[in-house]
XYZ file of C-alpha atoms in Angstrom:
720
model
C -87.862 -0.784 -173.270
C -90.627 -2.006 -170.757
C -93.332 -4.030 -171.817
C -97.053 -2.975 -171.082
C -97.145 -5.409 -167.968
C -94.230 -3.625 -166.623
C -95.598 -0.222 -167.085
C -98.947 -1.528 -165.390
C -96.926 -2.698 -162.385
C -95.001 0.276 -161.823
C -98.253 2.318 -161.653
C -99.644 -0.400 -159.317
C -96.570 -0.035 -157.024
C -96.760 3.864 -157.177
C -100.365 3.730 -156.297
C -99.820 1.571 -153.320
C -96.559 3.316 -152.041
C -98.665 6.577 -152.037
C -101.322 4.957 -150.249
C -98.950 3.738 -147.766
C -97.547 7.324 -147.345
C -101.108 8.815 -146.669
C -101.660 6.308 -143.981
C -97.949 6.399 -142.588
C -97.578 2.631 -143.342
C -94.571 0.972 -143.840
C -93.525 -0.018 -147.475
C -91.911 -2.974 -146.678
C -94.193 -5.648 -148.322
C -94.229 -7.598 -151.457
C -94.673 -5.646 -154.560
C -95.592 -8.213 -157.311
C -98.866 -7.836 -159.049
C -100.924 -10.418 -157.108
C -99.564 -9.432 -153.684
C -100.300 -5.643 -154.575
C -103.874 -6.667 -155.133
C -104.091 -8.543 -152.057
C -102.446 -5.870 -150.001
C -105.021 -3.194 -151.202
C -107.811 -5.661 -150.496
C -106.407 -6.313 -146.817
C -106.254 -2.634 -146.183
C -109.536 -1.657 -147.956
C -112.334 -0.149 -145.969
C -114.384 -3.322 -146.116
C -111.876 -5.722 -144.601
C -110.472 -3.231 -142.006
C -114.138 -2.446 -141.030
C -114.898 -6.162 -140.657
C -111.656 -6.727 -138.576
C -112.812 -4.015 -136.300
C -116.301 -5.234 -135.946
C -114.751 -8.755 -135.177
C -112.484 -7.159 -132.477
C -115.509 -5.205 -130.894
C -117.667 -8.501 -131.144
C -114.988 -10.712 -129.155
C -114.699 -7.897 -126.465
C -118.367 -7.587 -126.007
C -118.752 -11.308 -125.334
C -117.410 -10.382 -121.695
C -120.899 -8.806 -121.152
C -122.651 -11.978 -122.226
C -120.482 -14.781 -120.603
C -120.824 -16.183 -117.464
C -121.114 -14.059 -114.910
C -123.713 -12.455 -117.452
C -124.466 -8.785 -117.108
C -127.891 -9.301 -118.626
C -129.901 -8.145 -115.538
C -131.577 -4.735 -114.938
C -129.692 -3.990 -111.924
C -126.399 -5.085 -110.374
C -127.593 -4.547 -106.896
C -127.446 -8.048 -105.084
C -130.429 -7.170 -102.949
C -132.801 -6.822 -105.778
C -130.866 -8.590 -108.790
C -132.721 -11.451 -110.396
C -130.849 -14.391 -111.756
C -129.299 -12.925 -114.907
C -129.788 -14.626 -118.322
C -127.049 -16.976 -118.982
C -126.351 -18.183 -122.664
C -126.470 -21.669 -123.295
C -123.301 -23.807 -123.630
C -121.819 -23.104 -127.178
C -123.447 -19.846 -128.188
C -120.426 -17.590 -127.232
C -117.980 -20.088 -127.802
C -119.369 -20.521 -131.462
C -119.166 -16.704 -131.934
C -115.664 -16.678 -130.497
C -114.361 -19.428 -132.831
C -115.483 -17.396 -135.720
C -113.653 -14.344 -134.411
C -110.556 -16.340 -133.652
C -110.679 -17.729 -137.330
C -110.825 -14.241 -138.750
C -107.836 -13.472 -136.670
C -106.084 -16.378 -138.074
C -106.716 -15.278 -141.571
C -105.578 -11.789 -140.648
C -102.447 -12.908 -139.196
C -101.691 -15.263 -142.169
C -102.367 -12.530 -144.767
C -100.493 -9.940 -143.061
C -97.263 -12.621 -142.626
C -97.544 -13.456 -146.167
C -97.693 -9.769 -147.494
C -94.474 -8.610 -145.555
C -92.391 -11.919 -146.206
C -90.400 -13.918 -143.864
C -87.280 -11.800 -143.480
C -89.754 -8.882 -142.360
C -91.836 -11.054 -140.230
C -88.801 -12.025 -138.053
C -88.601 -8.220 -137.160
C -92.323 -7.910 -136.029
C -92.612 -8.815 -132.546
C -96.257 -8.107 -132.436
C -96.912 -10.388 -135.278
C -95.096 -13.153 -133.239
C -97.291 -12.318 -130.152
C -100.433 -12.173 -132.322
C -99.932 -15.963 -133.296
C -99.281 -16.900 -129.775
C -102.383 -15.134 -128.530
C -104.892 -16.657 -131.200
C -103.029 -20.246 -130.433
C -103.492 -19.651 -126.614
C -107.277 -18.673 -127.016
C -107.996 -21.603 -129.159
C -106.427 -23.927 -126.577
C -108.602 -22.035 -123.763
C -111.365 -22.434 -125.786
C -111.235 -26.146 -126.193
C -110.977 -26.467 -122.747
C -114.081 -24.744 -121.952
C -115.900 -27.003 -124.518
C -114.197 -29.942 -122.947
C -115.635 -28.980 -119.406
C -118.931 -28.320 -120.772
C -118.676 -24.439 -120.557
C -118.302 -24.995 -116.700
C -114.991 -23.086 -116.656
C -114.661 -20.166 -114.134
C -111.206 -18.958 -114.949
C -110.970 -18.357 -118.720
C -107.581 -16.980 -119.560
C -108.539 -15.982 -123.074
C -110.529 -13.072 -121.406
C -107.165 -11.520 -120.605
C -105.852 -12.085 -123.986
C -108.635 -10.247 -125.920
C -107.665 -6.831 -125.316
C -104.388 -7.657 -127.225
C -106.383 -7.889 -130.558
C -107.328 -4.253 -129.981
C -103.832 -3.072 -129.484
C -102.019 -5.117 -132.396
C -104.675 -3.736 -134.870
C -103.471 0.018 -134.380
C -100.287 1.289 -135.154
C -100.781 4.458 -133.256
C -102.002 2.512 -130.261
C -98.630 0.162 -130.561
C -96.518 3.361 -130.592
C -98.234 4.827 -127.789
C -97.904 1.788 -125.600
C -94.258 1.686 -126.538
C -94.004 5.418 -125.469
C -95.540 4.558 -121.995
C -93.305 1.678 -121.597
C -90.303 3.977 -122.251
C -91.735 6.388 -119.802
C -92.118 4.227 -116.766
C -88.299 4.188 -115.680
C -88.142 8.143 -116.039
C -90.907 8.437 -113.478
C -89.709 5.781 -111.133
C -87.392 8.488 -109.058
C -90.821 10.538 -108.481
C -92.807 7.470 -107.426
C -90.032 6.696 -105.049
C -90.176 10.049 -103.464
C -93.709 9.862 -103.351
C -93.455 6.558 -101.570
C -90.832 8.033 -99.162
C -93.167 11.024 -98.418
C -95.880 8.677 -97.473
C -93.813 6.222 -95.432
C -92.112 8.915 -93.411
C -95.341 10.659 -92.654
C -96.803 7.412 -91.814
C -94.058 6.644 -89.153
C -94.533 10.361 -87.592
C -98.406 9.833 -87.623
C -98.039 6.574 -85.813
C -95.815 8.143 -83.191
C -98.004 11.212 -83.046
C -101.302 9.410 -82.619
C -100.052 6.396 -80.548
C -102.559 4.715 -78.300
C -102.899 6.699 -75.112
C -104.126 6.067 -71.342
C -107.304 8.012 -71.807
C -109.782 6.365 -74.275
C -111.589 9.612 -75.225
C -108.188 10.830 -76.725
C -107.646 7.694 -78.958
C -109.996 8.644 -81.566
C -107.310 9.275 -84.342
C -105.518 6.192 -83.505
C -108.651 3.884 -83.318
C -109.945 5.285 -86.888
C -106.801 5.883 -88.896
C -103.539 4.924 -87.016
C -104.332 1.694 -85.447
C -101.384 -0.276 -87.436
C -99.121 0.301 -90.340
C -101.426 -0.881 -93.130
C -104.352 1.143 -91.997
C -101.892 4.261 -91.337
C -100.470 3.793 -94.963
C -103.987 3.377 -96.542
C -105.491 6.483 -94.481
C -102.438 8.806 -95.715
C -102.587 7.416 -99.373
C -106.189 8.179 -99.679
C -105.460 11.557 -98.029
C -102.973 12.165 -101.173
C -105.999 11.969 -103.176
C -107.941 14.481 -100.933
C -110.844 11.694 -100.976
C -110.947 11.636 -97.044
C -110.126 15.237 -96.100
C -110.926 16.502 -93.748
C -112.317 13.337 -92.150
C -109.105 11.913 -91.459
C -108.008 14.958 -89.224
C -111.136 15.652 -87.450
C -110.483 13.331 -84.202
C -107.160 14.865 -83.738
C -108.053 18.298 -84.731
C -111.011 18.452 -82.319
C -108.310 17.647 -79.340
C -105.673 20.188 -80.488
C -105.608 22.660 -83.474
C -101.768 22.110 -83.725
C -102.358 18.637 -85.489
C -103.798 20.212 -88.389
C -100.323 21.098 -89.220
C -99.277 17.544 -89.603
C -102.175 16.933 -92.310
C -101.745 20.193 -94.123
C -97.961 19.586 -94.435
C -98.562 15.939 -95.864
C -101.511 16.805 -98.257
C -99.940 20.164 -99.408
C -96.654 18.823 -100.214
C -97.736 15.540 -101.503
C -101.074 16.427 -103.307
C -100.082 20.046 -104.816
C -96.350 19.449 -105.364
C -95.222 15.751 -105.867
C -98.407 14.769 -107.711
C -98.408 17.497 -110.088
C -94.666 17.264 -110.383
C -95.384 13.549 -111.268
C -97.899 14.488 -113.739
C -95.815 16.944 -115.463
C -92.803 14.350 -115.827
C -95.156 11.773 -117.110
C -96.590 14.249 -119.902
C -92.851 15.539 -120.664
C -91.281 12.253 -120.923
C -94.147 10.748 -122.820
C -94.274 13.705 -125.153
C -90.517 13.248 -126.022
C -91.044 9.660 -126.793
C -94.220 10.405 -128.798
C -92.159 12.820 -130.888
C -89.743 10.040 -131.712
C -92.596 7.964 -132.746
C -94.168 10.626 -134.876
C -90.798 11.345 -136.507
C -90.722 7.522 -137.544
C -94.079 8.289 -138.954
C -92.941 11.110 -140.823
C -90.191 9.106 -142.363
C -92.520 6.391 -143.463
C -94.606 8.962 -145.302
C -91.591 10.681 -147.182
C -90.306 7.062 -147.902
C -93.557 6.177 -149.382
C -93.566 9.214 -151.719
C -90.085 8.579 -152.615
C -90.573 5.063 -153.514
C -93.473 6.129 -155.763
C -91.400 8.727 -157.348
C -88.648 6.123 -157.975
C -90.658 3.310 -159.608
C -92.715 5.928 -161.597
C -89.140 7.304 -162.649
C -88.397 3.625 -163.860
C -91.341 3.350 -165.852
C -90.401 6.739 -167.420
C -86.913 5.650 -168.496
C -88.603 3.181 -170.952
C -90.459 5.716 -172.886
C -88.172 8.958 -172.527
C -84.909 8.530 -174.467
C -83.812 12.204 -173.335
C -84.657 11.057 -169.457
C -82.291 8.059 -170.099
C -79.430 10.042 -171.716
C -79.269 12.871 -169.162
C -79.776 10.339 -166.236
C -82.163 12.985 -164.798
C -84.748 11.620 -162.258
C -88.238 12.795 -163.447
C -91.610 11.402 -164.038
C -94.352 12.003 -166.575
C -97.296 14.168 -165.718
C -99.794 12.070 -167.560
C -98.258 9.093 -165.509
C -98.632 11.074 -162.090
C -102.309 11.760 -163.128
C -102.994 8.139 -163.816
C -101.527 7.069 -160.438
C -103.473 9.855 -158.381
C -106.834 8.878 -160.255
C -106.178 5.341 -158.752
C -105.011 6.338 -155.247
C -107.714 5.813 -152.296
C -107.825 9.103 -150.615
C -109.827 11.818 -149.760
C -111.427 13.458 -152.959
C -110.608 17.001 -151.668
C -106.747 16.351 -151.460
C -106.846 14.266 -154.783
C -108.389 17.387 -156.567
C -105.736 19.709 -154.833
C -102.818 17.496 -155.978
C -104.206 16.803 -159.397
C -104.677 20.665 -159.858
C -101.015 21.106 -158.786
C -99.866 18.583 -161.347
C -101.884 20.124 -164.242
C -100.114 23.416 -163.751
C -96.746 21.994 -164.688
C -96.139 22.838 -168.227
C -93.076 20.788 -169.389
C -94.691 17.458 -169.123
C -92.260 16.141 -166.455
C -91.912 16.535 -162.561
C -88.673 16.271 -160.899
C -88.153 15.080 -157.215
C -88.330 18.272 -155.302
C -91.668 19.218 -157.179
C -93.068 15.632 -156.837
C -92.438 15.703 -152.954
C -94.107 19.137 -152.606
C -97.353 18.053 -154.160
C -97.814 15.958 -151.073
C -97.500 19.043 -148.810
C -101.290 19.205 -149.514
C -101.825 16.358 -147.363
C -100.844 18.517 -144.426
C -102.925 21.618 -145.220
C -106.307 22.563 -143.709
C -109.455 21.993 -145.911
C -111.026 25.231 -146.618
C -114.803 24.644 -147.190
C -116.219 26.556 -150.062
C -120.114 27.267 -149.799
C -122.199 26.929 -152.764
C -123.198 30.319 -154.557
C -126.553 31.743 -153.503
C -129.465 31.613 -155.896
C -130.234 34.566 -158.193
C -133.592 35.886 -158.069
C -135.212 38.316 -160.735
C -137.771 39.615 -157.975
C -136.596 42.748 -156.211
C -138.631 41.742 -153.105
C -137.066 38.268 -153.221
C -133.402 40.028 -153.376
C -134.142 42.325 -150.523
C -135.277 39.108 -148.385
C -132.274 37.244 -149.627
C -129.877 40.290 -148.453
C -131.411 40.554 -145.175
C -131.805 36.878 -144.148
C -128.262 35.894 -145.313
C -126.891 38.574 -142.879
C -124.883 37.403 -139.738
C -127.206 39.500 -137.504
C -130.316 37.130 -138.441
C -128.222 34.505 -136.842
C -127.539 36.530 -133.629
C -131.150 37.592 -133.247
C -131.991 33.587 -133.583
C -129.577 32.914 -131.071
C -131.325 35.598 -128.739
C -134.746 34.160 -129.478
C -133.499 30.632 -128.443
C -132.072 31.926 -125.271
C -135.488 33.707 -124.470
C -137.040 30.349 -125.116
C -134.783 28.493 -122.764
C -135.085 31.260 -120.039
C -139.110 31.054 -120.284
C -138.818 27.117 -119.676
C -136.580 27.384 -116.862
C -138.964 29.962 -115.362
C -141.936 27.754 -115.594
C -139.817 24.731 -114.189
C -138.906 26.887 -111.232
C -142.388 27.796 -110.529
C -143.981 24.285 -111.086
C -140.895 22.414 -109.228
C -143.095 21.567 -106.208
C -146.296 20.555 -108.193
C -147.317 17.044 -109.129
C -148.221 16.353 -112.754
C -152.111 16.533 -111.980
C -151.570 19.957 -110.418
C -149.558 21.431 -113.311
C -151.271 23.582 -116.024
C -148.988 23.701 -119.298
C -151.242 26.064 -121.096
C -148.795 28.825 -120.763
C -145.775 26.606 -121.598
C -147.399 25.175 -124.590
C -148.810 28.504 -126.172
C -145.029 29.887 -125.666
C -143.570 26.767 -127.302
C -146.048 27.289 -130.380
C -144.792 30.776 -130.696
C -141.123 29.941 -130.703
C -141.637 26.834 -133.043
C -143.341 28.999 -135.597
C -140.329 31.503 -135.254
C -137.891 28.534 -135.939
C -139.897 27.310 -138.762
C -140.033 30.786 -140.282
C -136.008 31.462 -139.733
C -135.312 28.088 -141.291
C -137.411 28.752 -144.274
C -136.123 32.277 -144.770
C -132.613 31.041 -144.645
C -133.356 28.258 -147.091
C -134.815 31.024 -149.413
C -131.603 33.345 -149.017
C -128.842 30.482 -149.225
C -130.907 27.678 -151.420
C -130.874 24.162 -150.360
C -127.388 23.192 -151.055
C -126.088 26.477 -149.309
C -128.137 26.009 -146.255
C -126.983 22.535 -145.633
C -123.491 23.341 -146.321
C -123.235 24.839 -142.916
C -123.074 22.191 -140.144
C -125.034 24.486 -137.292
C -127.851 24.878 -139.962
C -128.045 21.007 -140.415
C -128.484 20.601 -136.745
C -130.825 23.562 -136.341
C -132.906 22.289 -139.212
C -133.073 18.844 -138.047
C -134.226 19.747 -134.546
C -136.793 22.440 -135.876
C -138.429 19.767 -138.148
C -138.555 17.406 -135.189
C -140.033 20.002 -132.914
C -142.627 20.693 -135.846
C -143.678 17.308 -135.976
C -144.034 16.928 -132.188
C -146.207 20.056 -131.979
C -148.543 18.642 -134.796
C -148.712 15.280 -132.991
C -149.883 17.023 -129.699
C -152.383 19.112 -131.754
C -153.545 16.061 -133.491
C -153.893 14.040 -130.185
C -155.075 16.707 -127.766
C -156.134 19.622 -130.011
C -155.158 23.286 -129.616
C -154.247 24.495 -126.053
C -156.781 25.884 -123.803
C -156.789 27.137 -120.186
C -156.798 24.305 -117.505
C -155.269 22.010 -120.252
C -155.115 18.503 -118.443
C -151.636 17.129 -118.909
C -152.733 13.627 -117.858
C -154.980 12.904 -120.587
C -154.153 9.466 -122.088
C -152.481 8.941 -125.545
C -149.736 6.957 -127.354
C -147.595 9.147 -124.995
C -149.286 11.439 -122.232
C -149.288 15.053 -122.941
C -146.997 15.757 -120.226
C -144.445 13.353 -121.506
C -144.649 14.985 -125.110
C -144.508 18.564 -123.766
C -141.167 17.558 -121.843
C -139.757 15.933 -124.962
C -140.561 19.270 -126.794
C -138.864 21.261 -124.053
C -135.808 18.789 -124.021
C -135.382 19.424 -127.805
C -135.743 23.060 -127.413
C -132.896 23.088 -124.635
C -130.595 20.929 -127.016
C -131.254 23.228 -129.900
C -129.739 26.075 -127.934
C -126.485 24.579 -128.517
C -126.561 26.178 -131.963
C -124.889 29.120 -130.450
C -121.547 27.136 -130.202
C -120.300 27.735 -133.684
C -120.967 31.362 -133.310
C -118.716 31.945 -130.594
C -115.182 31.457 -131.625
C -113.801 30.068 -128.418
C -116.522 27.778 -127.841
C -116.357 26.422 -131.557
C -112.540 25.767 -131.022
C -113.538 23.788 -127.932
C -116.310 21.732 -129.615
C -114.048 21.108 -132.726
C -111.140 20.008 -130.272
C -113.659 17.513 -128.807
C -114.661 16.187 -132.056
C -110.880 15.911 -133.266
C -110.101 13.887 -129.971
C -112.915 11.518 -130.888
C -111.612 11.133 -134.502
C -107.628 11.309 -134.064
C -106.691 10.422 -130.475
C -108.601 7.179 -130.451
C -105.320 5.513 -129.864
C -105.197 6.871 -126.241
C -108.596 6.173 -125.478
C -108.149 2.759 -126.682
C -105.239 1.764 -124.316
C -107.667 3.281 -121.466
C -110.247 0.788 -122.850
C -107.574 -2.177 -122.753
C -106.487 -1.065 -119.154
C -110.207 -1.154 -117.963
C -111.130 -4.502 -119.465
C -108.100 -6.162 -118.043
C -108.746 -4.661 -114.646
C -112.341 -5.647 -114.809
C -111.488 -9.258 -115.712
C -108.984 -9.416 -112.780
C -111.520 -7.801 -110.496
C -114.091 -10.536 -111.454
C -111.414 -13.342 -110.828
C -110.389 -11.878 -107.372
C -113.701 -10.478 -106.193
C -116.620 -12.151 -107.722
C -119.310 -12.632 -104.925
C -116.908 -11.600 -102.280
C -119.568 -8.998 -101.009
C -122.985 -10.474 -100.362
C -126.089 -8.424 -99.178
C -127.646 -9.182 -95.781
C -129.940 -12.340 -96.315
C -133.599 -11.387 -97.453
C -132.883 -7.795 -97.067
C -135.038 -7.059 -100.038
C -138.143 -8.356 -98.239
C -137.269 -6.997 -94.778
C -139.376 -4.053 -93.562
C -138.371 -0.713 -92.756
C -138.255 -1.280 -88.808
C -136.160 -4.504 -89.254
C -133.702 -2.475 -91.464
C -133.433 0.130 -88.981
C -132.128 -2.555 -86.378
C -129.192 -3.174 -88.663
C -126.133 -1.538 -87.267
C -123.504 -0.241 -89.754
C -120.691 2.162 -89.401
C -121.199 5.691 -90.728
C -119.690 6.219 -94.200
C -119.116 2.498 -94.646
C -120.071 0.557 -97.921
C -122.967 -0.844 -96.317
C -124.233 2.530 -94.773
C -123.827 4.385 -97.883
C -125.790 1.647 -99.923
C -122.905 0.974 -102.507
C -124.114 -2.468 -102.955
C -124.557 -2.133 -106.973
C -120.741 -1.250 -107.059
C -119.370 -4.721 -107.151
C -117.233 -7.408 -109.228
C -120.070 -9.743 -109.608
C -120.354 -9.294 -113.683
C -118.444 -7.388 -116.248
C -120.507 -4.288 -116.340
C -120.633 -3.644 -112.799
C -116.897 -4.089 -112.597
C -116.198 -1.340 -115.255
C -118.513 0.976 -113.314
C -116.728 0.278 -110.189
C -113.537 0.896 -111.629
C -114.639 4.275 -113.227
C -115.779 5.179 -109.681
C -112.532 4.383 -108.172
C -110.756 6.509 -111.128
C -112.604 9.517 -109.963
C -111.249 8.841 -106.513
C -114.297 10.415 -104.919
C -114.941 7.966 -101.915
C -112.678 5.372 -103.475
C -111.564 4.351 -99.734
C -114.982 3.149 -99.103
C -114.518 0.393 -101.955
C -111.081 -0.467 -100.852
C -112.035 -0.707 -97.079
C -114.961 -2.838 -97.984
C -112.987 -5.506 -100.143
C -110.418 -5.436 -97.515
C -112.928 -6.255 -94.854
C -114.748 -9.025 -97.082
C -111.555 -10.564 -98.439
C -108.042 -9.768 -97.312
C -105.513 -6.904 -96.692
C -103.881 -7.717 -100.104
C -106.932 -6.584 -101.999
C -105.585 -2.807 -101.270
C -102.530 -3.770 -103.794
C -105.303 -3.932 -106.606
C -107.131 -0.851 -105.867
C -104.032 1.303 -105.357
C -102.608 -0.319 -108.727
C -105.638 0.906 -110.517
C -105.513 4.206 -109.090
C -101.941 4.733 -110.247
C -102.670 3.370 -113.651
C -105.849 5.210 -114.470
C -106.096 8.472 -112.302
C -102.270 9.463 -111.659
C -100.936 8.184 -115.123
C -103.586 7.884 -117.898
C -106.113 10.508 -117.024
C -103.471 13.102 -116.402
C -101.743 12.093 -119.892
C -105.120 12.344 -121.635
C -105.740 15.809 -120.144
C -102.359 16.879 -121.128
C -102.938 15.673 -124.817
C -106.345 17.479 -125.101
C -104.368 20.668 -124.002
C -101.964 19.982 -126.739
C -104.616 19.555 -129.341
C -106.448 22.742 -128.123
C -103.263 24.989 -128.141
C -102.338 23.676 -131.627
C -105.849 24.605 -132.900
C -105.973 27.906 -131.002
C -102.315 28.892 -132.369
C -103.611 28.342 -135.798
C -106.971 30.103 -135.407
C -106.019 33.045 -133.370
C -106.088 35.466 -136.396
C -109.282 34.083 -137.908
C -112.716 35.186 -137.584
C -115.671 33.211 -136.289
C -116.723 32.525 -140.124
C -113.395 31.460 -141.040
C -113.148 28.961 -138.118
C -116.582 27.604 -139.353
C -115.207 27.134 -143.030
C -111.780 25.722 -142.019
C -111.609 22.145 -141.553
C -108.621 21.873 -139.320
C -106.614 18.622 -139.933
C -105.477 17.680 -136.388
C -103.645 14.585 -136.235
C -101.016 13.402 -133.586
C -98.403 13.627 -136.579
C -99.605 17.313 -137.213
C -99.756 18.442 -133.626
C -96.086 17.917 -133.213
C -95.060 18.695 -137.067
C -93.124 21.863 -136.042
C -90.702 19.862 -133.684
C -89.970 17.192 -136.429
C -87.303 17.290 -138.639
C -87.517 16.235 -142.310
C -85.538 13.220 -143.160
C -82.387 13.585 -145.588
C -82.122 12.391 -148.943
C -79.366 9.923 -147.788
C -81.653 8.488 -145.247
C -84.500 7.877 -147.665
C -82.294 6.153 -150.362
C -80.609 4.110 -147.817
C -84.022 2.790 -146.479
C -85.143 2.146 -150.090
C -82.062 0.172 -151.004
C -82.792 -1.953 -147.702
C -86.453 -2.860 -149.196
C -86.737 -6.553 -148.878
C -88.830 -6.941 -152.124
C -88.186 -3.887 -154.415
C -84.938 -3.721 -156.219
C -84.293 -0.325 -157.687
C -81.248 0.211 -160.244
């Protein structure tokens, strides 16, 4: 017989194992009473949110540290000296964060034990990262914060990576994918080199200076030729790169069309397809491991609850049949931290079992509820005794009322658009906003009436149970408050209303704010159009469930921004005293057309962290990215091209294409599941879209032997 303490320990173990299964966590951790208490505290919302906040703070320090981003502009011509934090301020914040990371490491290492710690390479690197950061931090203080090269800046993104299991899996998949795409990159390099040689032969320097335009601008030497065609591969300098030759002979266009056609539309798209396909294969393997963790957590919970049941059920012991008691299952589910909807669904299924015991297959099927979509049930409509109110309820709860409301909102937006077009050339003093204000008053009254009647039809709880009603109602209340404020400040509208009258806000500013809210309110149509609703919900799911992929993009941005500051900070300086030069003096400055200087790209630089991020984004978009590469080549060295090409390959070629492919995967997954649903069903269904569920159909269920073998290898759990 088991003691009461043993019974409680079994229940605690079952609770933790089920929580591990829900979160796809490993069950290889200590399972004694104190460790389980510490384990649940470690994975509690409070500690995890605190750890996430600490990571965010340590990453944000780059904006404050020298070179500080605290200036209203990054343009060196007009930028005032930025605010620099006093020595010790950021260092004090940072050491607190590093202490928290050390506590996090110590707790995690204790919970998994020494045997498991030796298998976790990420944890080993974690302590090295914390130690290196502390050493670099001490060096900074010893130099009175006058250290320009802070190595720990490059280490900080690691703290973000190691805190996310899915992010680590994604990084591992990317690492495994790299060898597979090497052949296509090699083919791409061969294509580039081959056409570079042909181009240098075609556009060699001739005897006639007027015919050397192509050579002089794009094929003067090998580095210039390579970079010109590499940029053409991204179409950023098309058709500029071919114009000097094309103006001499139309036949030269064949060279550029063949290069960009084969390179941009075949090889680049082939590279994208291979990156996605190979990455998807490795991601499937990682997701397979996650599913194994879930099944293993459920099986472990069943085993310990079965051990608990053996002490109280003689029949169970004699027949040697593995089963758990229903009442024990209900106790465990009541203590598990999970979404209330799924808890209720599982408890409901448990209560339907009549014999008082649950065998393994039935227990496993209970947790299939976690993979099901949540169907949102709206509260019942209020019941009215008055026949008039019943008729109003019948009319204004109908779907066509929403359709009419959408048509009215469209009409309002069209009225605003018409008046904006008519007044586009007028100054604020010349505008007469009487018509616009009267129109807005009419429409806002309609919106208020529509909201009130819907509340009458559905009741408060029913009205707020629709997400589009919350959005619509909130904006309607804001419009009403703004309109009342306008009336209180400027009285009722009248002809020749002067929009420049003074107040807390000018009348024109308040009218503009009203118009902007009305335009935003038009987004209420999204839930009523099935395809738009799916697209919007897909975007929301991406924010919620694909944060790991965006997180690695943040890491890459962070690392390249820090490297950019180290390599190029202060490399580009604006002409002296340009901010105080007259227009006539500025006209005398000769710059090449299309250059960094002529285009006025001065705010795009590596002088601080914020401007570095913006410049990297502009290069990732690839529009005019050759201008930045050319400028830093001229101001520094030809080797700076390696930095920009590496960033283009990492961000634009690999990561953005991969992210787009995953967006498509997410959308197709949701579309396939909702193709037979109506608009109302789409609104009611809360589709569970996680990376695990997106690939669920391609994943094999682990066998019973695999689960038992894994359980017997548990370093801290010894089952008889």
